[in-house]
Amino acid sequence: MTLWYNRPNLLTLSESARTERPHVGRGRLTVFLGYGEDTGKAAAMLERGARMRAEGLDVAVGYLAPRKTVPDGMPSVPPRRSLVEGQEYFELDLDALLARRPEVVLVQDLAHTNGPGSRHHKRYQDVEELLASGVDVLTTLNVERVESLNDLVARLSGIAVRETVPDRILDMAHHVELVDLSPAELRVRLAEAGNPDGFMALRQMAFRKAAELQPLVAPGPVTERLLVCVGQGWENRRLLAVGRRQTDRLNAEWTVLHVSRGEDLGDTLQRAEELGARVVTLSGTDVVDTILTYARQHQITRILADKSLGPRLASVEAEVDLYLMGSPSRSTPRFRHLGSLLVILAAGVVAYSLPDYSGTGTVVALMVVWLVMTRLAEHVRAQLKAAQRRQMDTAAVGELLQDLAGAARAEDVRALMAEHGRRVCSGAAFGFGLEPLTGDDRAAAEWALANGRPAGRGTATHSGARAHYLPLRNSDVVGLTGRLPSNEERRLLATFAREAGLALERVQMIEDSRQHELLAAKEKLQTALLNMVSHDFKTPLASITGTLRSLRDDGAYLDEAARLDLVDNACGEAERLSTLVANLLDLNRLEGGACAVRAELCDLSELAVAARDALGAPLELKLELGVREWKLDFVLMHQVLVNLLGNALRHAGGPIRVATSLHEGRLRLVVEDGGTSLTELEAIFEPFHRGPSGGSGLGLSICRAIVEMHAGRIWAERCAEGTRLVVEVP
C-alpha cells in the first residue's frame, strides 16, 4: 500500500478499490480517520470542503463542535439547540439539510450520540439518511470508535469506549483519509501522553484499519467462511469484535450462530447484524453437535467460540481452523448448582453420623445421581421451552398466513394484523396509517415507511415517539402503543408486518387489475357509443338535413302532398333522435344513482295499459294477471314496461302477452311476443348492443338499471312462440 503526504499532517490512501463499486443513487461517504483528539481531522475535513467549494460544488457545514470555526464564505446550517435538564445540546439539523439538499455536507464526529429529542439516537444514522438522499458526506472519526476494535482499545488504554460506530458504516465509505500528526507534533504528544505505548498502539491501529478499508487491489473471491458462536454467559461482544476483524483481514464471509436454549440474545444478535454478519438461530439438544453440523453443511473454514466448548470442538475436522476465547468457567453461572452441592454435603454428613457406615456410599451415590438428573432435567426444560417457543411462533405465522389468504380488502388485512399482533404482544394496541399522527409520532411513522425499518419508541430513531412503528413493506405502517414488545416479540411482529405488507400489495394488485378491467370496459363502452353516435345519430340527422334542404331548394316545385310527406319524415326522424337522447340521459342518471325508488302500491293492470298507450302505436295486448297489485315505483316501472313492449313490438309485431304471478314471495312479470326468437340473450341488456333489427340497445339497458334499483333482476329466455322477457322484484 502506498501512502503519500497531502499536507504536513495528512496522509491520503488510494481509493482505487472503492471507485470500482460506487453506490448507485446514493451519496458518497469520505471518512477522515484519526487516533486521538486534536490530531487535525476537522481541519483536514474543512480544507477539503473549501477546496470542493472552490471547484463550484455546493458545500454546507452540517455540524462542527462549537469551538470549531467555519471558514469564511463556507455556508453552514446552524446546529439545532435544545435545553434538557439545564444542559444545552448542539445537534445536527437533519431536516434543514434534507430540505436544502446541498451537494456535500461536512459533519464532525461520526460516533457522536445525539441529545434527547433528536430523530436518531446516533449521528451515524443521520449520515446514513443524508447518503440515502443522494448527498455526499465528509466526516471525522477516531479509530478507537470503531466497534470491532472496541475490545482492543480497552485492553490498550484501560478505558471502555462507549460511543462506537458499526463497521458496516465504514464499509459504505467511498474514500478514507488517514490523518496523522507531523513528526514534531507526534514527539510532543508522546511526551505529554500518560501512556505513550498505548498512544502509539492506537496510531498503528489506525494505519492497519485504514489499510483494511482500502486495499490497493480489488478484493478477490471469498475463500474463507467464518462461524462465530455466541451464547449466554459468554464474552459475546468480544467474540463479535474479533470475528469482524478476522473477516476484514481475510476478506471472508461470516455468520453468527446462536444455538438457543430458551435464552434471549436479542441485543447481541442485533449488534452482529450492525457489524455486517449473517445471523442464524438454531435449536438443538447438544450445542456442540449443532455447531459442527452447521459447519459441515455450510463449508465453514474457521470457527470462533467460547473456551467452554473447547474440549469437544477440538474434534472438529482438520480443514476447519478453531479459535477459542474467554474462560471455560464463564459459561456456567457461579452459584448455579451451589444448592445441589450443599444438599450432597449435608447428605454425606448425615450418612457419616449413622451407626451403620455401609449406607454412606449409597446415599452419596444417590445424591450424585440426583444432581446429574437435575442438570439434565434443567437442560431438557430449556430445550423444551425453546422448541415450544419456535412451535408457537411457526403456528402463529401459519395462522396469520391462512387468514390473510382470504382477505379481500386493505381493511381486512389491517384488522387481521392487529388481531394476531395482540395475541403475540398482549397489552399492546395497534393503529394503522399516518393521518391521525402528529409531531414525533408522525415523523417516526413516515421514517419507518420510507426506510423500511422500525422507528419510534424502543428504537434509536425518533425514540421520543409514544409508539413503536413497523412498516408493512411500502404499503402501510402500524404503530404499537402500550406495552413495549420484547426482542422475541419484535422479531415475530416484524414477520407479521412483512406478511401483512405482502397481503396489502396483493389486495392492491387485485384492485388495480379490477380498475384496469373497468377501464377496458369503459373504453369498450366509449367505442360502442362512438359507433352508435356515428350511425344512430348520423342517420336521422342526415334525413332531417336532406328534408329541410329539399323544402328550401325544391319547395316551389313540390305539391302539397309531397311537402307533407317530407315534413312527416323529418318529424319522425327528429322524434327518433329525441328518444335516443332521452334514453342516454336516463341511463346516465340511473347508473349515476341520481334516481331514488319511491315504492307504493300500484295497480298492475293500469300500469300495463298506460305503457301500451304511451307507445302511440296499435298493439294487441293480452293480460293474464295472477297478481293485480304490488308495491313499485309507478313512474320507473312504467318506463320498464314501455321499453319491453316497444322491444316486443319491434321484433314481433303480433299479439303481446303480459302476465304476472307470485314466485317464492316475489313478483314475476313476463312480456312474451309471438315473433322470431332473439339471439345472444345475455347480451341484449348491455348498452349499445345491436340486434338483427338494429336500434341503439339502450332501452333494455335502462330496464335492467331500473329493475336492479328495485333489488330485482331481469333476463330473457326462449319459448315456443318466440322470446320471453322476465322481470322479478321483491
XYZ file of C-alpha atoms in Angstrom:
730
model
C 0.000 0.000 0.000
C 1.361 3.394 -0.977
C 0.862 6.435 1.265
C 1.775 9.980 0.485
C 1.624 13.343 2.217
C -1.182 15.590 1.072
C -0.295 18.306 3.633
C 2.147 18.293 6.577
C -0.115 16.271 8.833
C -2.419 14.473 6.350
C -1.894 11.074 4.781
C -4.198 10.006 1.932
C -4.849 6.420 0.906
C -5.519 5.309 -2.640
C -9.260 4.985 -3.372
C -8.939 2.667 -6.379
C -10.775 -0.202 -4.714
C -13.706 1.987 -3.682
C -14.204 3.538 -7.100
C -14.784 0.104 -8.583
C -18.023 -0.298 -6.623
C -19.834 3.069 -6.462
C -23.137 3.402 -4.631
C -25.679 3.987 -7.388
C -28.226 6.601 -6.405
C -26.551 7.254 -3.042
C -24.239 9.915 -1.757
C -20.535 9.168 -1.263
C -19.002 8.962 2.190
C -15.499 10.263 2.921
C -14.061 9.490 6.366
C -11.140 11.409 7.901
C -9.712 8.773 10.259
C -7.556 9.640 13.261
C -6.379 8.127 16.529
C -6.949 10.814 19.139
C -8.278 14.252 19.852
C -6.770 17.310 18.154
C -4.883 15.371 15.513
C -6.147 17.602 12.683
C -9.138 15.595 11.408
C -11.604 18.508 11.476
C -9.049 20.874 9.905
C -8.393 18.395 7.099
C -12.112 17.971 6.513
C -12.695 21.733 6.387
C -9.775 22.192 3.990
C -11.196 19.507 1.679
C -14.634 21.150 1.868
C -13.176 24.567 0.997
C -11.377 23.038 -1.981
C -14.618 21.431 -3.198
C -16.456 24.737 -2.848
C -13.758 26.481 -4.860
C -14.373 23.893 -7.583
C -18.018 25.007 -7.777
C -19.736 22.424 -5.565
C -22.491 23.384 -3.118
C -20.853 22.582 0.228
C -22.518 23.097 3.618
C -21.261 22.584 7.159
C -23.836 20.373 8.822
C -22.166 20.183 12.219
C -18.933 21.277 13.882
C -18.154 21.358 17.585
C -18.946 24.854 18.932
C -15.232 25.595 19.382
C -14.536 24.968 15.690
C -14.624 27.911 13.277
C -16.327 27.721 9.904
C -14.083 29.099 7.121
C -15.080 32.433 5.612
C -17.675 32.023 2.882
C -18.500 28.417 3.785
C -22.315 28.065 4.059
C -23.498 26.453 7.264
C -26.760 25.032 8.529
C -26.945 26.271 12.137
C -26.985 23.405 14.635
C -30.226 22.710 16.418
C -30.170 23.870 20.027
C -32.069 22.121 22.792
C -32.069 22.565 26.546
C -32.574 19.396 28.599
C -32.299 19.419 32.392
C -30.344 22.679 32.289
C -27.766 21.410 29.774
C -27.587 22.907 26.281
C -27.166 20.487 23.362
C -25.960 21.346 19.859
C -27.205 18.856 17.270
C -27.117 18.447 13.513
C -30.346 19.837 11.988
C -31.114 16.923 9.684
C -34.438 18.233 8.414
C -32.917 21.565 7.390
C -30.145 19.776 5.486
C -32.581 17.458 3.699
C -34.731 20.443 2.765
C -31.779 22.380 1.378
C -30.096 19.337 -0.264
C -26.538 20.634 -0.789
C -24.151 18.520 -2.835
C -21.715 17.980 0.064
C -22.212 18.162 3.847
C -19.423 18.321 6.449
C -20.185 16.522 9.735
C -17.790 16.246 12.658
C -17.572 13.217 14.986
C -19.407 10.355 13.283
C -19.662 8.382 16.550
C -21.425 11.145 18.479
C -24.539 10.235 20.482
C -27.356 12.681 19.777
C -29.151 14.504 22.536
C -32.747 13.989 23.661
C -35.381 14.933 21.105
C -33.239 14.082 18.080
C -34.620 11.969 15.267
C -31.859 9.370 15.582
C -30.002 8.167 18.642
C -26.623 8.232 16.865
C -25.128 10.714 14.440
C -24.033 7.998 12.016
C -27.758 7.320 11.483
C -28.171 10.970 10.435
C -25.311 10.496 7.995
C -26.941 7.326 6.620
C -30.105 9.293 5.855
C -28.114 12.040 4.142
C -26.326 9.456 1.996
C -29.617 7.759 1.136
C -30.970 11.095 -0.098
C -28.040 11.439 -2.525
C -25.916 13.920 -0.522
C -22.147 13.385 -0.257
C -20.822 13.495 3.331
C -17.366 14.301 4.716
C -16.964 13.234 8.350
C -14.363 12.598 11.048
C -13.809 9.501 13.187
C -11.265 8.244 15.712
C -10.132 4.644 15.275
C -10.992 3.803 18.886
C -14.654 4.454 17.992
C -14.796 1.530 15.535
C -16.973 -1.201 17.067
C -14.786 -4.157 16.055
C -11.737 -2.533 17.691
C -13.506 -1.660 20.939
C -12.090 -4.565 22.969
C -8.538 -3.933 21.766
C -8.772 -0.275 22.714
C -9.999 -1.217 26.186
C -7.027 -3.525 26.707
C -4.517 -0.977 25.381
C -5.799 2.080 27.207
C -7.769 0.593 30.077
C -10.721 2.790 29.090
C -14.004 1.357 27.796
C -15.149 3.471 24.841
C -18.964 3.557 24.739
C -19.663 5.749 21.704
C -18.872 3.488 18.735
C -19.718 3.169 15.040
C -20.675 -0.183 13.449
C -18.141 -1.415 10.909
C -20.862 -1.547 8.236
C -20.804 2.277 8.159
C -17.110 2.211 7.253
C -17.872 -0.412 4.614
C -20.029 2.247 2.919
C -17.110 4.696 2.714
C -16.068 5.616 -0.800
C -12.839 7.187 0.423
C -10.817 7.158 3.656
C -8.110 9.664 4.581
C -5.814 8.841 7.480
C -4.916 11.996 9.406
C -1.534 11.741 11.144
C 0.499 14.146 13.221
C 3.708 15.542 11.823
C 6.887 14.056 13.375
C 7.462 17.137 15.537
C 3.875 17.186 16.795
C 3.996 13.431 17.388
C 7.073 13.781 19.643
C 5.291 16.475 21.677
C 2.152 14.380 22.079
C 4.173 11.326 23.133
C 5.991 13.373 25.746
C 2.674 14.656 27.110
C 0.857 11.321 26.943
C 0.316 9.412 30.168
C 0.508 6.135 28.242
C 2.807 6.664 25.238
C 2.804 2.957 24.373
C -0.998 2.975 24.202
C -0.935 6.145 22.106
C 1.439 4.560 19.584
C -0.640 1.390 19.576
C -3.703 3.456 18.628
C -1.703 5.081 15.837
C -0.666 1.694 14.463
C -4.262 0.509 14.781
C -5.435 3.467 12.706
C -2.912 2.655 9.970
C -3.944 -1.011 9.974
C -7.674 -0.227 9.859
C -7.222 2.251 7.029
C -5.256 -0.338 5.083
C -8.009 -2.922 5.592
C -10.647 -0.471 4.426
C -8.837 0.489 1.225
C -6.634 -2.253 -0.228
C -4.523 -1.348 -3.243
C -6.178 -4.028 -5.336
C -9.762 -5.093 -5.526
C -10.580 -7.991 -3.190
C -10.624 -11.438 -4.772
C -13.303 -14.095 -4.440
C -14.341 -15.204 -0.977
C -12.458 -18.346 0.062
C -12.870 -18.226 3.853
C -16.107 -18.757 5.773
C -16.038 -17.789 9.436
C -18.558 -19.020 12.004
C -18.780 -17.040 15.261
C -20.694 -18.821 18.038
C -22.437 -16.749 20.733
C -24.297 -17.854 23.835
C -25.478 -16.893 27.275
C -22.693 -16.054 29.725
C -20.023 -15.782 27.025
C -17.966 -12.727 26.058
C -20.214 -12.127 23.091
C -19.151 -8.551 22.406
C -15.512 -9.551 22.225
C -16.333 -12.596 20.078
C -18.144 -10.359 17.603
C -15.314 -7.816 17.540
C -12.670 -10.463 16.897
C -14.883 -12.105 14.273
C -15.315 -8.817 12.437
C -11.558 -8.157 12.484
C -10.835 -11.607 11.069
C -13.458 -11.035 8.397
C -11.801 -7.790 7.295
C -8.341 -9.305 7.297
C -9.321 -12.457 5.390
C -11.996 -10.984 3.099
C -14.263 -13.717 4.468
C -17.972 -14.329 4.752
C -19.012 -14.568 8.370
C -22.027 -15.946 10.190
C -23.022 -15.502 13.817
C -24.667 -18.658 15.181
C -26.765 -18.859 18.344
C -27.870 -22.302 19.495
C -30.907 -21.313 21.540
C -31.838 -22.991 24.813
C -34.600 -20.553 25.718
C -32.432 -17.502 26.459
C -32.888 -14.141 24.744
C -29.776 -12.769 22.991
C -31.632 -10.069 21.074
C -29.096 -7.305 21.781
C -26.151 -9.496 20.790
C -27.788 -10.609 17.555
C -28.741 -7.033 16.706
C -25.130 -5.948 17.260
C -23.992 -8.776 14.971
C -26.287 -7.521 12.210
C -24.916 -3.980 12.644
C -21.413 -5.376 12.233
C -22.478 -6.916 8.917
C -22.826 -10.568 9.905
C -25.421 -13.069 8.753
C -27.333 -14.101 11.888
C -28.652 -17.651 12.355
C -30.564 -19.012 15.364
C -30.904 -22.792 15.687
C -32.133 -25.178 18.334
C -30.569 -28.420 19.456
C -30.189 -30.612 22.484
C -26.416 -30.503 22.072
C -24.777 -27.136 21.349
C -21.517 -28.548 20.014
C -23.206 -31.103 17.734
C -25.436 -28.366 16.324
C -22.423 -26.132 15.646
C -20.480 -28.908 13.948
C -23.466 -29.969 11.840
C -23.963 -26.395 10.650
C -20.247 -26.027 9.935
C -20.212 -29.178 7.776
C -23.361 -28.225 5.868
C -22.135 -24.697 5.036
C -18.433 -25.423 4.327
C -17.188 -23.345 7.271
C -13.387 -22.927 7.301
C -12.957 -21.161 10.670
C -14.868 -21.399 13.959
C -14.599 -18.787 16.703
C -16.208 -19.816 20.005
C -16.015 -19.658 23.789
C -13.374 -21.766 25.569
C -16.090 -23.695 27.395
C -16.739 -25.549 24.124
C -13.063 -26.274 23.526
C -12.732 -29.924 24.640
C -15.465 -31.115 22.282
C -14.905 -28.658 19.433
C -11.316 -29.883 19.282
C -12.656 -32.961 17.498
C -13.642 -30.831 14.515
C -12.298 -31.826 11.107
C -8.697 -30.811 10.362
C -9.647 -28.485 7.490
C -11.546 -26.201 9.915
C -9.438 -23.781 11.990
C -10.632 -23.428 15.584
C -10.213 -20.255 17.704
C -11.267 -20.237 21.376
C -11.683 -17.198 23.635
C -12.612 -16.441 27.236
C -12.605 -18.650 30.311
C -14.329 -22.052 30.439
C -15.855 -21.203 33.818
C -17.741 -18.206 32.405
C -20.323 -20.294 30.607
C -21.811 -21.512 33.890
C -23.202 -19.073 36.477
C -21.075 -19.066 39.617
C -23.722 -20.195 42.112
C -25.951 -22.135 39.740
C -25.519 -25.514 41.460
C -24.469 -24.328 44.944
C -27.748 -25.568 46.405
C -27.224 -29.035 44.943
C -23.688 -29.150 46.316
C -24.894 -28.186 49.804
C -27.545 -30.910 49.661
C -24.885 -33.520 48.788
C -22.613 -32.341 51.606
C -25.453 -32.400 54.093
C -26.440 -35.906 52.989
C -22.845 -37.067 53.382
C -22.624 -35.640 56.917
C -25.879 -37.323 57.913
C -24.795 -40.623 56.384
C -21.413 -40.444 58.109
C -23.029 -39.901 61.511
C -25.181 -43.020 61.197
C -24.075 -46.105 63.157
C -24.121 -48.257 60.025
C -21.440 -46.843 57.791
C -22.434 -49.065 54.890
C -25.222 -46.665 53.886
C -22.905 -43.686 53.391
C -21.753 -44.656 49.918
C -25.285 -45.388 48.830
C -26.588 -42.007 49.995
C -23.725 -40.125 48.356
C -24.189 -42.068 45.126
C -27.899 -41.270 45.134
C -27.185 -37.588 45.673
C -24.721 -37.545 42.799
C -27.275 -39.219 40.556
C -29.843 -36.699 41.718
C -27.504 -33.805 40.858
C -26.818 -35.201 37.383
C -30.507 -35.784 36.774
C -31.251 -32.244 37.955
C -28.806 -30.790 35.459
C -30.175 -32.959 32.659
C -33.743 -32.020 33.547
C -32.802 -28.342 33.552
C -31.209 -28.711 30.131
C -34.253 -30.579 28.774
C -36.583 -27.915 30.176
C -34.599 -25.195 28.433
C -34.661 -27.119 25.152
C -38.379 -27.808 25.540
C -39.051 -24.138 26.239
C -37.110 -23.094 23.127
C -38.866 -25.723 20.992
C -42.268 -24.656 22.286
C -41.452 -21.047 21.536
C -40.449 -21.872 17.973
C -43.511 -24.063 17.527
C -45.758 -21.286 18.789
C -44.069 -18.740 16.511
C -44.401 -21.034 13.495
C -48.042 -21.735 14.300
C -48.726 -18.017 14.782
C -47.230 -17.162 11.390
C -49.144 -20.025 9.764
C -52.448 -18.878 11.245
C -51.835 -15.329 10.061
C -50.990 -16.511 6.531
C -54.113 -18.664 6.430
C -56.311 -15.740 7.457
C -54.556 -13.297 5.127
C -55.183 -15.613 2.179
C -58.903 -14.825 2.383
C -58.539 -11.068 2.929
C -60.084 -9.146 0.051
C -59.734 -5.568 1.335
C -56.992 -3.495 2.920
C -59.208 -3.013 5.990
C -59.390 -6.794 6.431
C -55.582 -7.105 6.270
C -55.110 -4.405 8.922
C -57.716 -5.977 11.191
C -56.027 -9.380 10.922
C -52.593 -7.876 11.610
C -53.963 -6.190 14.750
C -55.806 -9.312 15.902
C -52.819 -11.634 15.538
C -50.436 -8.968 16.869
C -52.421 -8.681 20.096
C -52.101 -12.434 20.576
C -48.312 -12.133 20.379
C -47.943 -8.920 22.367
C -50.802 -8.823 24.835
C -51.333 -5.398 26.315
C -50.313 -3.561 23.148
C -52.709 -1.540 20.997
C -52.313 -1.392 17.201
C -53.007 1.609 14.987
C -52.505 1.996 11.237
C -51.787 4.827 8.832
C -50.384 8.341 9.116
C -53.473 10.513 9.209
C -54.172 10.730 12.974
C -50.475 11.207 13.848
C -48.663 14.448 14.656
C -45.268 15.569 15.914
C -42.652 12.914 16.720
C -45.080 10.078 16.092
C -45.866 11.199 12.556
C -42.164 11.755 11.871
C -41.335 8.262 13.199
C -44.111 6.615 11.158
C -43.084 8.450 7.967
C -39.432 7.498 8.502
C -40.306 3.826 9.105
C -42.446 3.749 5.959
C -39.806 5.493 3.842
C -36.829 3.460 5.086
C -38.434 0.057 5.665
C -37.121 -0.189 9.255
C -38.729 0.163 12.711
C -38.735 3.588 14.320
C -40.145 5.320 17.371
C -40.299 4.145 20.952
C -37.749 1.460 21.786
C -35.546 2.200 18.733
C -32.646 4.552 18.010
C -34.720 6.664 15.587
C -37.344 9.148 16.867
C -37.151 7.456 20.259
C -39.294 10.220 21.777
C -42.412 8.984 19.952
C -45.230 7.436 22.000
C -45.466 4.324 19.805
C -43.215 1.727 18.198
C -43.733 1.818 14.402
C -43.293 -1.090 11.998
C -43.518 -0.705 8.202
C -45.823 -3.041 6.290
C -43.377 -3.088 3.378
C -44.149 0.016 1.273
C -47.894 -0.221 1.763
C -48.703 0.980 5.273
C -47.332 1.471 8.777
C -48.500 0.035 12.111
C -47.937 1.671 15.477
C -47.759 -0.230 18.787
C -48.728 1.625 21.952
C -48.962 0.316 25.492
C -46.530 -2.427 26.440
C -43.273 -2.387 24.503
C -42.660 -5.812 22.880
C -39.647 -7.915 23.852
C -36.903 -8.755 21.351
C -38.510 -12.126 20.542
C -41.899 -10.477 20.111
C -40.402 -7.774 17.897
C -38.928 -10.356 15.542
C -42.259 -12.167 15.282
C -44.168 -8.906 14.795
C -41.686 -7.902 12.092
C -42.512 -11.189 10.325
C -46.215 -10.413 10.709
C -45.617 -6.952 9.259
C -43.797 -8.356 6.218
C -46.587 -10.842 5.517
C -49.281 -8.207 6.042
C -47.406 -5.889 3.688
C -47.337 -8.615 1.034
C -51.067 -9.148 1.540
C -51.708 -5.416 1.145
C -49.726 -5.417 -2.078
C -51.737 -8.413 -3.296
C -55.012 -6.646 -2.471
C -53.766 -3.532 -4.236
C -52.773 -5.559 -7.301
C -56.251 -7.105 -7.406
C -57.801 -3.663 -7.098
C -55.528 -2.324 -9.830
C -56.470 -5.273 -12.027
C -60.131 -4.579 -11.408
C -59.607 -0.930 -12.251
C -57.856 -1.950 -15.461
C -60.822 -4.166 -16.305
C -63.194 -1.292 -15.599
C -61.104 0.998 -17.777
C -61.126 -1.600 -20.555
C -64.903 -1.951 -20.222
C -65.224 1.825 -20.236
C -63.135 2.081 -23.384
C -65.278 -0.623 -24.977
C -68.385 1.308 -23.969
C -66.971 4.528 -25.350
C -66.145 2.770 -28.625
C -69.671 1.413 -28.803
C -71.037 4.850 -28.037
C -68.992 6.382 -30.837
C -70.175 3.670 -33.228
C -73.758 4.254 -32.151
C -73.440 8.007 -32.480
C -71.921 7.622 -35.911
C -74.896 5.533 -37.022
C -77.981 6.202 -34.921
C -77.333 9.930 -34.624
C -75.998 10.412 -38.128
C -78.877 8.671 -39.905
C -81.766 10.786 -38.503
C -79.697 13.959 -38.725
C -78.894 13.251 -42.359
C -82.572 12.558 -43.077
C -83.690 15.758 -41.353
C -80.995 17.807 -43.101
C -81.931 16.357 -46.511
C -85.633 17.059 -45.963
C -85.001 20.665 -44.983
C -82.737 21.206 -47.991
C -85.399 19.753 -50.295
C -88.023 22.055 -48.828
C -85.678 25.017 -49.155
C -84.370 24.350 -52.639
C -87.230 22.490 -54.309
C -90.235 23.630 -52.287
C -91.660 25.679 -55.176
C -91.748 22.602 -57.381
C -93.336 20.231 -54.828
C -97.073 19.756 -54.422
C -98.754 19.858 -51.035
C -98.757 16.074 -50.558
C -95.028 15.778 -51.248
C -94.232 18.608 -48.847
C -96.331 16.998 -46.089
C -94.637 13.666 -46.673
C -91.205 15.277 -46.285
C -92.301 17.111 -43.146
C -93.727 13.904 -41.640
C -90.455 12.081 -42.367
C -88.414 14.867 -40.743
C -90.672 14.863 -37.680
C -90.351 11.099 -37.322
C -86.560 11.229 -37.501
C -86.494 14.131 -35.031
C -88.672 12.151 -32.605
C -86.365 9.158 -33.016
C -83.363 11.351 -32.259
C -85.150 12.884 -29.257
C -85.966 9.429 -27.895
C -82.346 8.358 -28.300
C -81.052 11.415 -26.420
C -83.656 10.911 -23.677
C -82.605 7.275 -23.292
C -78.948 8.272 -22.980
C -79.779 10.818 -20.306
C -81.976 8.334 -18.459
C -79.287 5.648 -18.481
C -76.648 8.090 -17.268
C -78.957 9.313 -14.492
C -79.873 5.793 -13.376
C -76.328 4.418 -13.366
C -75.095 7.531 -11.590
C -77.554 6.960 -8.724
C -79.422 10.224 -9.308
C -82.810 8.496 -9.054
C -84.367 7.055 -5.930
C -87.086 4.405 -5.794
C -90.382 5.668 -4.340
C -92.357 2.461 -3.941
C -96.138 2.488 -3.428
C -98.974 0.060 -4.071
C -99.660 0.025 -7.848
C -102.459 -1.458 -9.995
C -100.572 -3.690 -12.436
C -103.416 -3.665 -14.975
C -103.362 0.122 -15.032
C -99.553 0.030 -15.358
C -99.718 -2.252 -18.426
C -102.441 -0.230 -20.163
C -100.609 3.060 -19.531
C -97.446 1.580 -21.040
C -99.333 0.393 -24.141
C -100.950 3.806 -24.629
C -97.562 5.550 -24.230
C -96.247 3.707 -27.265
C -98.752 5.512 -29.533
C -98.877 2.530 -31.892
C -101.546 -0.149 -32.500
C -100.766 -3.061 -30.180
C -102.802 -6.134 -29.240
C -102.175 -6.759 -25.530
C -103.189 -9.955 -23.724
C -103.222 -9.538 -19.929
C -103.018 -12.562 -17.637
C -102.677 -11.041 -14.176
C -102.270 -13.587 -11.407
C -101.151 -10.712 -9.180
C -103.049 -7.441 -9.580
C -101.289 -5.137 -7.091
C -97.680 -4.753 -5.976
C -95.520 -2.162 -4.265
C -93.464 -0.456 -7.018
C -92.247 2.919 -8.226
C -95.019 3.523 -10.803
C -93.069 6.056 -12.884
C -89.896 3.979 -13.143
C -91.645 0.652 -13.716
C -93.859 2.343 -16.329
C -90.638 3.148 -18.222
C -89.568 -0.509 -17.937
C -92.844 -1.783 -19.366
C -92.831 0.801 -22.179
C -89.369 -0.333 -23.247
C -90.234 -4.033 -23.002
C -93.435 -3.641 -25.016
C -91.664 -1.473 -27.578
C -88.929 -4.085 -27.954
C -91.523 -6.853 -28.429
C -93.466 -4.757 -30.948
C -90.321 -4.032 -32.929
C -89.254 -7.673 -33.110
C -92.647 -9.426 -33.427
C -95.397 -7.041 -34.396
C -98.100 -9.526 -33.324
C -100.070 -10.012 -30.097
C -98.028 -9.485 -26.924
C -98.786 -11.357 -23.729
C -98.228 -9.696 -20.345
C -98.576 -11.988 -17.326
C -97.941 -11.573 -13.591
C -97.518 -14.276 -10.950
C -96.114 -14.877 -7.484
C -92.844 -16.842 -7.345
C -91.244 -17.563 -3.955
C -92.658 -14.386 -2.491
C -91.520 -12.207 -5.401
C -93.495 -10.634 -8.224
C -92.732 -12.144 -11.622
C -93.786 -10.082 -14.663
C -93.489 -11.693 -18.109
C -93.619 -9.996 -21.511
C -93.868 -12.576 -24.294
C -94.133 -11.966 -28.027
C -95.028 -14.345 -30.813
C -92.323 -13.324 -33.238
C -88.906 -14.724 -34.054
C -86.544 -15.587 -31.246
C -83.766 -13.185 -30.295
C -80.147 -14.318 -30.350
C -77.425 -13.537 -27.780
C -79.954 -13.398 -24.954
C -77.368 -12.495 -22.290
C -76.005 -9.558 -24.305
C -79.276 -7.793 -25.154
C -79.241 -5.913 -21.829
C -75.776 -4.429 -22.484
C -75.748 -0.776 -23.610
C -75.488 -0.274 -27.378
C -75.984 -3.945 -28.190
C -77.416 -4.063 -31.706
C -79.813 -6.853 -32.579
C -80.884 -8.041 -36.046
C -83.380 -5.196 -36.350
C -80.885 -2.518 -35.344
C -81.575 0.033 -32.631
C -79.320 1.631 -30.097
C -79.684 -1.070 -27.457
C -80.354 1.471 -24.711
C -83.948 0.555 -23.921
C -83.234 -2.809 -22.331
C -80.183 -1.386 -20.523
C -82.489 1.162 -18.914
C -84.843 -1.658 -17.941
C -82.025 -3.546 -16.204
C -80.875 -0.440 -14.312
C -84.401 0.289 -13.025
C -85.078 -3.330 -12.038
C -81.769 -3.511 -10.142
C -82.757 -0.314 -8.339
C -85.809 -2.290 -7.126
C -83.366 -5.026 -5.888
C -84.673 -7.291 -8.622
C -83.337 -8.954 -11.728
C -84.287 -9.227 -15.402
C -83.474 -11.857 -18.017
C -84.516 -13.198 -21.393
C -85.361 -16.756 -22.391
C -86.596 -18.536 -25.469
C -90.067 -20.035 -25.667
C -92.079 -21.937 -28.308
C -93.747 -18.775 -29.586
C -90.697 -16.512 -29.640
C -88.905 -14.665 -26.800
C -89.904 -14.175 -23.185
C -88.559 -11.247 -21.115
C -88.916 -11.803 -17.354
C -88.790 -9.232 -14.540
C -88.652 -10.383 -10.919
C -88.769 -7.945 -7.999
C -89.253 -8.423 -4.244
